[in-house]
């Protein structure tokens, strides 16, 4: 089967530069789907991944959920030739290549029943060309139980999560954990606070100042001691043997409201909220991603 119907170096066009590409003034390569598979996200949503090829090179991409109906109806399937009109390419700071396609035009005139050419992964090609260790790690090429490689001799500090207002390097997601305070626990806390304030009042002579200290207005405006913010990396939480299945599923559903602010809001029992940092340590220690 001739590769003349496909765009020469079309895969390179997809990854020419980072960002969203759309409109008449961007390259719109004609490519072939050589493989397509379904990844269940939840009871209502399926995510599809595909391998696109220009006959020479190939790359794995995620198909936007609003195109899922084309897959389900059989319009997008193995060996289908498409013109990719809107797409996005990003490389994370830990060198994960992510390509997503959100608008395609199916080439009805082209109906090959076999793979065109003998394409090889463009990321493998770039890896060999640049001779850079670990270059070309691909989010979608990693099985769920794959482990990231880590060079113990590398002197750079690995990525880590952080807590509070200032995120650590390259964090791309925030988790707000709210501690569920039960009525009994709240009463106990108020009693303890009352005892502490009583001691303060006795020491300083009570009066107006003591009454102010007994008020909940002590807490700074806009703060909540029962809510803690953790800044994390989506790729670390969602890949590998110690991944979080919850976040692995969440990050595949970009239509959800959380993606407007890149923030998850979670309510946890006190024991779970207290243990959340240990959970993040457990996930990050395995990865040691740079």
mmCIF file of C-alpha atoms in Angstrom:
data_model
loop_
_atom_site.group_PDB
_atom_site.id
_atom_site.type_symbol
_atom_site.label_atom_id
_atom_site.label_comp_id
_atom_site.label_asym_id
_atom_site.label_seq_id
_atom_site.Cartn_x
_atom_site.Cartn_y
_atom_site.Cartn_z
ATOM 1 C CA UNK A 1 0.000 0.000 0.000
ATOM 2 C CA UNK A 2 1.436 3.369 -1.041
ATOM 3 C CA UNK A 3 2.212 5.934 1.626
ATOM 4 C CA UNK A 4 1.606 8.822 -0.791
ATOM 5 C CA UNK A 5 -1.840 9.414 0.734
ATOM 6 C CA UNK A 6 -0.212 10.228 4.088
ATOM 7 C CA UNK A 7 1.596 13.464 4.962
ATOM 8 C CA UNK A 8 5.363 13.097 4.788
ATOM 9 C CA UNK A 9 6.795 13.777 8.264
ATOM 10 C CA UNK A 10 3.224 14.217 9.516
ATOM 11 C CA UNK A 11 4.088 12.855 12.946
ATOM 12 C CA UNK A 12 6.871 15.411 13.259
ATOM 13 C CA UNK A 13 4.267 18.069 12.458
ATOM 14 C CA UNK A 14 2.260 16.963 15.515
ATOM 15 C CA UNK A 15 5.201 17.400 17.862
ATOM 16 C CA UNK A 16 6.860 20.361 16.177
ATOM 17 C CA UNK A 17 6.058 22.632 19.101
ATOM 18 C CA UNK A 18 4.076 22.473 22.313
ATOM 19 C CA UNK A 19 0.578 23.834 22.768
ATOM 20 C CA UNK A 20 -2.823 23.623 21.107
ATOM 21 C CA UNK A 21 -2.868 23.712 17.291
ATOM 22 C CA UNK A 22 -6.101 24.620 15.540
ATOM 23 C CA UNK A 23 -7.338 26.556 12.516
ATOM 24 C CA UNK A 24 -6.440 26.963 8.870
ATOM 25 C CA UNK A 25 -2.988 28.343 9.530
ATOM 26 C CA UNK A 26 -1.582 25.284 11.318
ATOM 27 C CA UNK A 27 -0.321 22.074 9.805
ATOM 28 C CA UNK A 28 -3.072 19.471 9.461
ATOM 29 C CA UNK A 29 -1.301 16.197 8.660
ATOM 30 C CA UNK A 30 -3.096 13.256 7.066
ATOM 31 C CA UNK A 31 -2.289 10.152 9.093
ATOM 32 C CA UNK A 32 -3.401 6.560 9.519
ATOM 33 C CA UNK A 33 -4.692 4.935 12.687
ATOM 34 C CA UNK A 34 -2.712 1.718 13.030
ATOM 35 C CA UNK A 35 -4.064 0.684 16.417
ATOM 36 C CA UNK A 36 -6.866 1.778 18.713
ATOM 37 C CA UNK A 37 -7.879 0.608 22.173
ATOM 38 C CA UNK A 38 -10.427 1.428 24.818
ATOM 39 C CA UNK A 39 -9.521 2.330 28.392
ATOM 40 C CA UNK A 40 -12.529 2.356 30.773
ATOM 41 C CA UNK A 41 -12.631 5.582 32.773
ATOM 42 C CA UNK A 42 -15.879 5.186 34.663
ATOM 43 C CA UNK A 43 -19.383 3.814 34.217
ATOM 44 C CA UNK A 44 -20.319 6.626 31.828
ATOM 45 C CA UNK A 45 -17.092 7.439 29.994
ATOM 46 C CA UNK A 46 -14.625 5.495 27.879
ATOM 47 C CA UNK A 47 -11.234 6.851 26.865
ATOM 48 C CA UNK A 48 -9.658 5.721 23.611
ATOM 49 C CA UNK A 49 -5.964 5.686 22.790
ATOM 50 C CA UNK A 50 -4.662 5.301 19.249
ATOM 51 C CA UNK A 51 -1.400 5.015 17.372
ATOM 52 C CA UNK A 52 -1.114 7.451 14.474
ATOM 53 C CA UNK A 53 1.306 6.848 11.606
ATOM 54 C CA UNK A 54 2.611 8.772 8.596
ATOM 55 C CA UNK A 55 3.975 5.578 7.088
ATOM 56 C CA UNK A 56 7.448 6.181 8.490
ATOM 57 C CA UNK A 57 6.971 7.318 12.066
ATOM 58 C CA UNK A 58 4.223 6.745 14.632
ATOM 59 C CA UNK A 59 3.131 8.117 17.981
ATOM 60 C CA UNK A 60 0.511 7.152 20.535
ATOM 61 C CA UNK A 61 -2.216 9.709 21.219
ATOM 62 C CA UNK A 62 -5.308 10.079 23.348
ATOM 63 C CA UNK A 63 -8.571 10.714 21.514
ATOM 64 C CA UNK A 64 -10.671 13.461 23.091
ATOM 65 C CA UNK A 65 -13.790 12.117 24.775
ATOM 66 C CA UNK A 66 -16.098 14.135 22.520
ATOM 67 C CA UNK A 67 -14.792 12.043 19.591
ATOM 68 C CA UNK A 68 -15.572 8.750 21.339
ATOM 69 C CA UNK A 69 -18.812 8.366 19.393
ATOM 70 C CA UNK A 70 -16.801 8.126 16.164
ATOM 71 C CA UNK A 71 -14.941 5.148 17.576
ATOM 72 C CA UNK A 72 -18.091 3.539 18.946
ATOM 73 C CA UNK A 73 -19.872 3.919 15.603
ATOM 74 C CA UNK A 74 -16.957 2.364 13.710
ATOM 75 C CA UNK A 75 -16.045 5.530 11.816
ATOM 76 C CA UNK A 76 -12.682 5.649 13.558
ATOM 77 C CA UNK A 77 -11.078 2.237 13.562
ATOM 78 C CA UNK A 78 -7.868 0.446 12.715
ATOM 79 C CA UNK A 79 -6.420 1.539 9.347
ATOM 80 C CA UNK A 80 -8.718 4.581 9.054
ATOM 81 C CA UNK A 81 -7.029 7.557 7.379
ATOM 82 C CA UNK A 82 -7.778 10.954 8.949
ATOM 83 C CA UNK A 83 -6.738 14.567 8.637
ATOM 84 C CA UNK A 84 -5.863 15.814 12.115
ATOM 85 C CA UNK A 85 -7.239 19.355 12.384
ATOM 86 C CA UNK A 86 -6.994 20.191 16.098
ATOM 87 C CA UNK A 87 -4.433 18.687 18.422
ATOM 88 C CA UNK A 88 -2.331 19.430 21.467
ATOM 89 C CA UNK A 89 1.218 18.433 22.301
ATOM 90 C CA UNK A 90 2.959 18.852 25.630
ATOM 91 C CA UNK A 91 6.100 17.546 27.254
ATOM 92 C CA UNK A 92 6.043 17.475 31.032
ATOM 93 C CA UNK A 93 9.066 18.544 33.025
ATOM 94 C CA UNK A 94 9.851 14.896 33.686
ATOM 95 C CA UNK A 95 9.972 14.318 29.891
ATOM 96 C CA UNK A 96 6.605 12.646 29.358
ATOM 97 C CA UNK A 97 5.259 13.272 25.839
ATOM 98 C CA UNK A 98 1.493 13.734 25.669
ATOM 99 C CA UNK A 99 -0.414 14.163 22.403
ATOM 100 C CA UNK A 100 -4.195 14.529 22.247
ATOM 101 C CA UNK A 101 -6.428 15.000 19.221
ATOM 102 C CA UNK A 102 -9.783 16.757 19.432
ATOM 103 C CA UNK A 103 -10.849 17.337 15.799
ATOM 104 C CA UNK A 104 -10.380 15.091 12.793
ATOM 105 C CA UNK A 105 -11.692 14.794 9.263
ATOM 106 C CA UNK A 106 -12.170 11.229 8.085
ATOM 107 C CA UNK A 107 -10.782 10.696 4.581
ATOM 108 C CA UNK A 108 -13.651 8.797 3.008
ATOM 109 C CA UNK A 109 -11.822 8.293 -0.314
ATOM 110 C CA UNK A 110 -8.930 6.520 1.398
ATOM 111 C CA UNK A 111 -9.978 3.109 2.619
ATOM 112 C CA UNK A 112 -6.883 0.940 3.043
ATOM 113 C CA UNK A 113 -7.432 -2.425 4.678
ATOM 114 C CA UNK A 114 -3.902 -2.765 5.942
ATOM 115 C CA UNK A 115 -1.149 -0.774 7.559
ATOM 116 C CA UNK A 116 0.671 1.660 5.289
ATOM 117 C CA UNK A 117 4.449 1.389 5.478
ATOM 118 C CA UNK A 118 6.462 0.123 8.419
ATOM 119 C CA UNK A 119 6.361 2.974 10.928
ATOM 120 C CA UNK A 120 8.533 3.099 14.025
ATOM 121 C CA UNK A 121 7.951 5.118 17.172
ATOM 122 C CA UNK A 122 9.094 8.696 16.671
ATOM 123 C CA UNK A 123 10.080 8.885 20.320
ATOM 124 C CA UNK A 124 12.401 5.898 19.934
ATOM 125 C CA UNK A 125 13.886 7.575 16.857
ATOM 126 C CA UNK A 126 14.494 10.809 18.729
ATOM 127 C CA UNK A 127 15.994 8.847 21.593
ATOM 128 C CA UNK A 128 18.572 7.206 19.343
ATOM 129 C CA UNK A 129 19.269 10.411 17.469
ATOM 130 C CA UNK A 130 19.911 12.527 20.514
ATOM 131 C CA UNK A 131 21.557 9.764 22.567
ATOM 132 C CA UNK A 132 19.976 11.125 25.717
ATOM 133 C CA UNK A 133 19.198 8.665 28.464
ATOM 134 C CA UNK A 134 15.479 8.172 29.163
ATOM 135 C CA UNK A 135 14.520 10.512 26.312
ATOM 136 C CA UNK A 136 11.152 9.680 24.822
ATOM 137 C CA UNK A 137 9.423 8.228 27.880
ATOM 138 C CA UNK A 138 5.812 8.273 26.824
ATOM 139 C CA UNK A 139 2.891 8.483 29.209
ATOM 140 C CA UNK A 140 0.770 6.246 27.025
ATOM 141 C CA UNK A 141 3.527 3.710 26.390
ATOM 142 C CA UNK A 142 3.718 2.932 30.094
ATOM 143 C CA UNK A 143 1.668 0.038 31.335
ATOM 144 C CA UNK A 144 -0.080 0.738 34.609
ATOM 145 C CA UNK A 145 2.457 -1.341 36.523
ATOM 146 C CA UNK A 146 5.567 -0.060 34.738
ATOM 147 C CA UNK A 147 8.202 1.611 36.883
ATOM 148 C CA UNK A 148 10.107 4.764 36.075
ATOM 149 C CA UNK A 149 13.859 4.501 35.662
ATOM 150 C CA UNK A 150 15.964 6.426 38.136
ATOM 151 C CA UNK A 151 19.682 6.994 37.943
ATOM 152 C CA UNK A 152 21.045 6.896 41.483
ATOM 153 C CA UNK A 153 24.168 8.729 40.305
ATOM 154 C CA UNK A 154 22.126 11.703 39.123
ATOM 155 C CA UNK A 155 22.846 14.615 41.456
ATOM 156 C CA UNK A 156 19.616 16.501 40.708
ATOM 157 C CA UNK A 157 16.898 16.426 43.324
ATOM 158 C CA UNK A 158 13.872 14.328 42.318
ATOM 159 C CA UNK A 159 10.454 15.941 42.047
ATOM 160 C CA UNK A 160 8.417 15.911 45.212
ATOM 161 C CA UNK A 161 5.030 17.053 46.467
ATOM 162 C CA UNK A 162 4.626 20.094 48.695
ATOM 163 C CA UNK A 163 2.136 21.427 51.211
ATOM 164 C CA UNK A 164 0.851 24.944 51.730
ATOM 165 C CA UNK A 165 0.641 28.016 49.525
ATOM 166 C CA UNK A 166 3.886 27.569 47.588
ATOM 167 C CA UNK A 167 4.008 24.589 45.181
ATOM 168 C CA UNK A 168 7.280 22.759 44.636
ATOM 169 C CA UNK A 169 8.929 22.563 41.225
ATOM 170 C CA UNK A 170 6.673 21.776 38.264
ATOM 171 C CA UNK A 171 3.597 20.767 40.260
ATOM 172 C CA UNK A 172 0.563 20.736 37.957
ATOM 173 C CA UNK A 173 -2.251 19.719 40.316
ATOM 174 C CA UNK A 174 -3.509 20.698 43.773
ATOM 175 C CA UNK A 175 -5.353 18.450 46.212
ATOM 176 C CA UNK A 176 -7.396 20.170 48.914
ATOM 177 C CA UNK A 177 -8.009 17.719 51.730
ATOM 178 C CA UNK A 178 -10.729 18.702 54.173
ATOM 179 C CA UNK A 179 -10.702 16.964 57.501
ATOM 180 C CA UNK A 180 -14.194 15.832 58.479
ATOM 181 C CA UNK A 181 -14.838 17.202 61.972
ATOM 182 C CA UNK A 182 -17.484 15.335 63.910
ATOM 183 C CA UNK A 183 -19.575 17.094 66.534
ATOM 184 C CA UNK A 184 -17.898 15.334 69.459
ATOM 185 C CA UNK A 185 -14.436 16.165 68.168
ATOM 186 C CA UNK A 186 -15.455 19.782 67.604
ATOM 187 C CA UNK A 187 -16.801 20.087 71.159
ATOM 188 C CA UNK A 188 -13.581 18.650 72.568
ATOM 189 C CA UNK A 189 -11.515 21.120 70.577
ATOM 190 C CA UNK A 190 -13.614 24.034 71.808
ATOM 191 C CA UNK A 191 -13.270 22.886 75.416
ATOM 192 C CA UNK A 192 -9.505 22.607 75.063
ATOM 193 C CA UNK A 193 -9.394 26.042 73.467
ATOM 194 C CA UNK A 194 -11.494 27.395 76.347
ATOM 195 C CA UNK A 195 -9.088 25.981 78.904
ATOM 196 C CA UNK A 196 -6.104 27.505 77.120
ATOM 197 C CA UNK A 197 -7.813 30.889 76.877
ATOM 198 C CA UNK A 198 -8.845 30.718 80.533
ATOM 199 C CA UNK A 199 -5.237 30.248 81.558
ATOM 200 C CA UNK A 200 -4.270 33.181 79.362
ATOM 201 C CA UNK A 201 -6.978 35.396 80.868
ATOM 202 C CA UNK A 202 -5.931 34.547 84.430
ATOM 203 C CA UNK A 203 -2.340 35.318 83.617
ATOM 204 C CA UNK A 204 -3.072 38.619 81.876
ATOM 205 C CA UNK A 205 -5.926 39.828 84.072
ATOM 206 C CA UNK A 206 -8.891 38.950 81.825
ATOM 207 C CA UNK A 207 -10.865 41.987 80.647
ATOM 208 C CA UNK A 208 -11.483 42.931 77.055
ATOM 209 C CA UNK A 209 -8.307 41.368 75.744
ATOM 210 C CA UNK A 210 -9.250 38.026 77.264
ATOM 211 C CA UNK A 211 -12.653 38.124 75.601
ATOM 212 C CA UNK A 212 -11.060 38.766 72.237
ATOM 213 C CA UNK A 213 -8.768 35.803 72.663
ATOM 214 C CA UNK A 214 -11.749 33.591 73.496
ATOM 215 C CA UNK A 215 -13.284 34.415 70.138
ATOM 216 C CA UNK A 216 -12.954 32.388 66.976
ATOM 217 C CA UNK A 217 -11.746 35.603 65.360
ATOM 218 C CA UNK A 218 -8.238 34.582 66.433
ATOM 219 C CA UNK A 219 -8.034 32.597 63.206
ATOM 220 C CA UNK A 220 -6.798 34.619 60.272
ATOM 221 C CA UNK A 221 -9.440 35.472 57.666
ATOM 222 C CA UNK A 222 -9.572 33.004 54.768
ATOM 223 C CA UNK A 223 -7.858 30.203 56.667
ATOM 224 C CA UNK A 224 -9.294 26.878 57.759
ATOM 225 C CA UNK A 225 -7.235 24.616 59.968
ATOM 226 C CA UNK A 226 -9.263 21.641 58.771
ATOM 227 C CA UNK A 227 -8.232 22.109 55.127
ATOM 228 C CA UNK A 228 -4.739 21.381 53.829
ATOM 229 C CA UNK A 229 -3.454 21.901 50.282
ATOM 230 C CA UNK A 230 -1.026 19.482 48.651
ATOM 231 C CA UNK A 231 0.698 20.323 45.359
ATOM 232 C CA UNK A 232 1.459 17.260 43.248
ATOM 233 C CA UNK A 233 2.328 16.006 39.758
ATOM 234 C CA UNK A 234 -0.396 14.274 37.750
ATOM 235 C CA UNK A 235 1.992 11.892 35.993
ATOM 236 C CA UNK A 236 3.458 10.652 39.267
ATOM 237 C CA UNK A 237 0.109 9.973 40.900
ATOM 238 C CA UNK A 238 -1.378 8.132 37.921
ATOM 239 C CA UNK A 239 1.378 5.788 36.646
ATOM 240 C CA UNK A 240 3.249 2.840 38.104
ATOM 241 C CA UNK A 241 2.692 0.071 40.635
ATOM 242 C CA UNK A 242 2.057 2.562 43.445
ATOM 243 C CA UNK A 243 -0.281 4.757 41.443
ATOM 244 C CA UNK A 244 -3.577 6.044 42.820
ATOM 245 C CA UNK A 245 -6.407 4.429 40.857
ATOM 246 C CA UNK A 246 -8.638 7.332 41.847
ATOM 247 C CA UNK A 247 -6.368 9.944 40.305
ATOM 248 C CA UNK A 248 -5.400 7.743 37.346
ATOM 249 C CA UNK A 249 -9.085 7.670 36.399
ATOM 250 C CA UNK A 250 -9.683 11.336 37.205
ATOM 251 C CA UNK A 251 -6.834 12.619 35.035
ATOM 252 C CA UNK A 252 -8.276 10.880 31.966
ATOM 253 C CA UNK A 253 -11.487 12.927 32.194
ATOM 254 C CA UNK A 254 -10.517 16.447 31.202
ATOM 255 C CA UNK A 255 -14.159 17.492 30.861
ATOM 256 C CA UNK A 256 -14.665 17.471 34.638
ATOM 257 C CA UNK A 257 -14.944 20.724 36.589
ATOM 258 C CA UNK A 258 -11.724 20.017 38.509
ATOM 259 C CA UNK A 259 -9.712 20.816 35.381
ATOM 260 C CA UNK A 260 -10.883 24.442 35.401
ATOM 261 C CA UNK A 261 -8.683 25.068 38.451
ATOM 262 C CA UNK A 262 -6.476 21.944 38.377
ATOM 263 C CA UNK A 263 -7.684 21.233 41.895
ATOM 264 C CA UNK A 264 -9.338 18.257 43.595
ATOM 265 C CA UNK A 265 -11.449 18.706 46.720
ATOM 266 C CA UNK A 266 -11.515 15.660 48.984
ATOM 267 C CA UNK A 267 -13.156 15.116 52.367
ATOM 268 C CA UNK A 268 -11.473 12.539 54.604
ATOM 269 C CA UNK A 269 -11.970 11.146 58.066
ATOM 270 C CA UNK A 270 -9.436 12.547 60.571
ATOM 271 C CA UNK A 271 -7.218 9.453 60.536
ATOM 272 C CA UNK A 272 -7.139 9.393 56.725
ATOM 273 C CA UNK A 273 -6.484 13.135 56.499
ATOM 274 C CA UNK A 274 -3.575 12.807 58.934
ATOM 275 C CA UNK A 275 -2.157 9.926 56.891
ATOM 276 C CA UNK A 276 -2.453 11.659 53.509
ATOM 277 C CA UNK A 277 1.144 13.009 53.499
ATOM 278 C CA UNK A 278 2.400 9.472 54.189
ATOM 279 C CA UNK A 279 0.392 8.243 51.190
ATOM 280 C CA UNK A 280 2.044 10.834 48.947
ATOM 281 C CA UNK A 281 5.463 9.863 50.298
ATOM 282 C CA UNK A 282 4.686 6.232 49.463
ATOM 283 C CA UNK A 283 3.794 7.080 45.850
ATOM 284 C CA UNK A 284 6.667 9.506 45.269
ATOM 285 C CA UNK A 285 9.363 7.357 46.884
ATOM 286 C CA UNK A 286 8.744 4.588 44.343
ATOM 287 C CA UNK A 287 8.919 6.899 41.340
ATOM 288 C CA UNK A 288 11.891 9.141 42.125
ATOM 289 C CA UNK A 289 10.974 11.076 38.963
ATOM 290 C CA UNK A 290 13.158 13.930 37.799
#
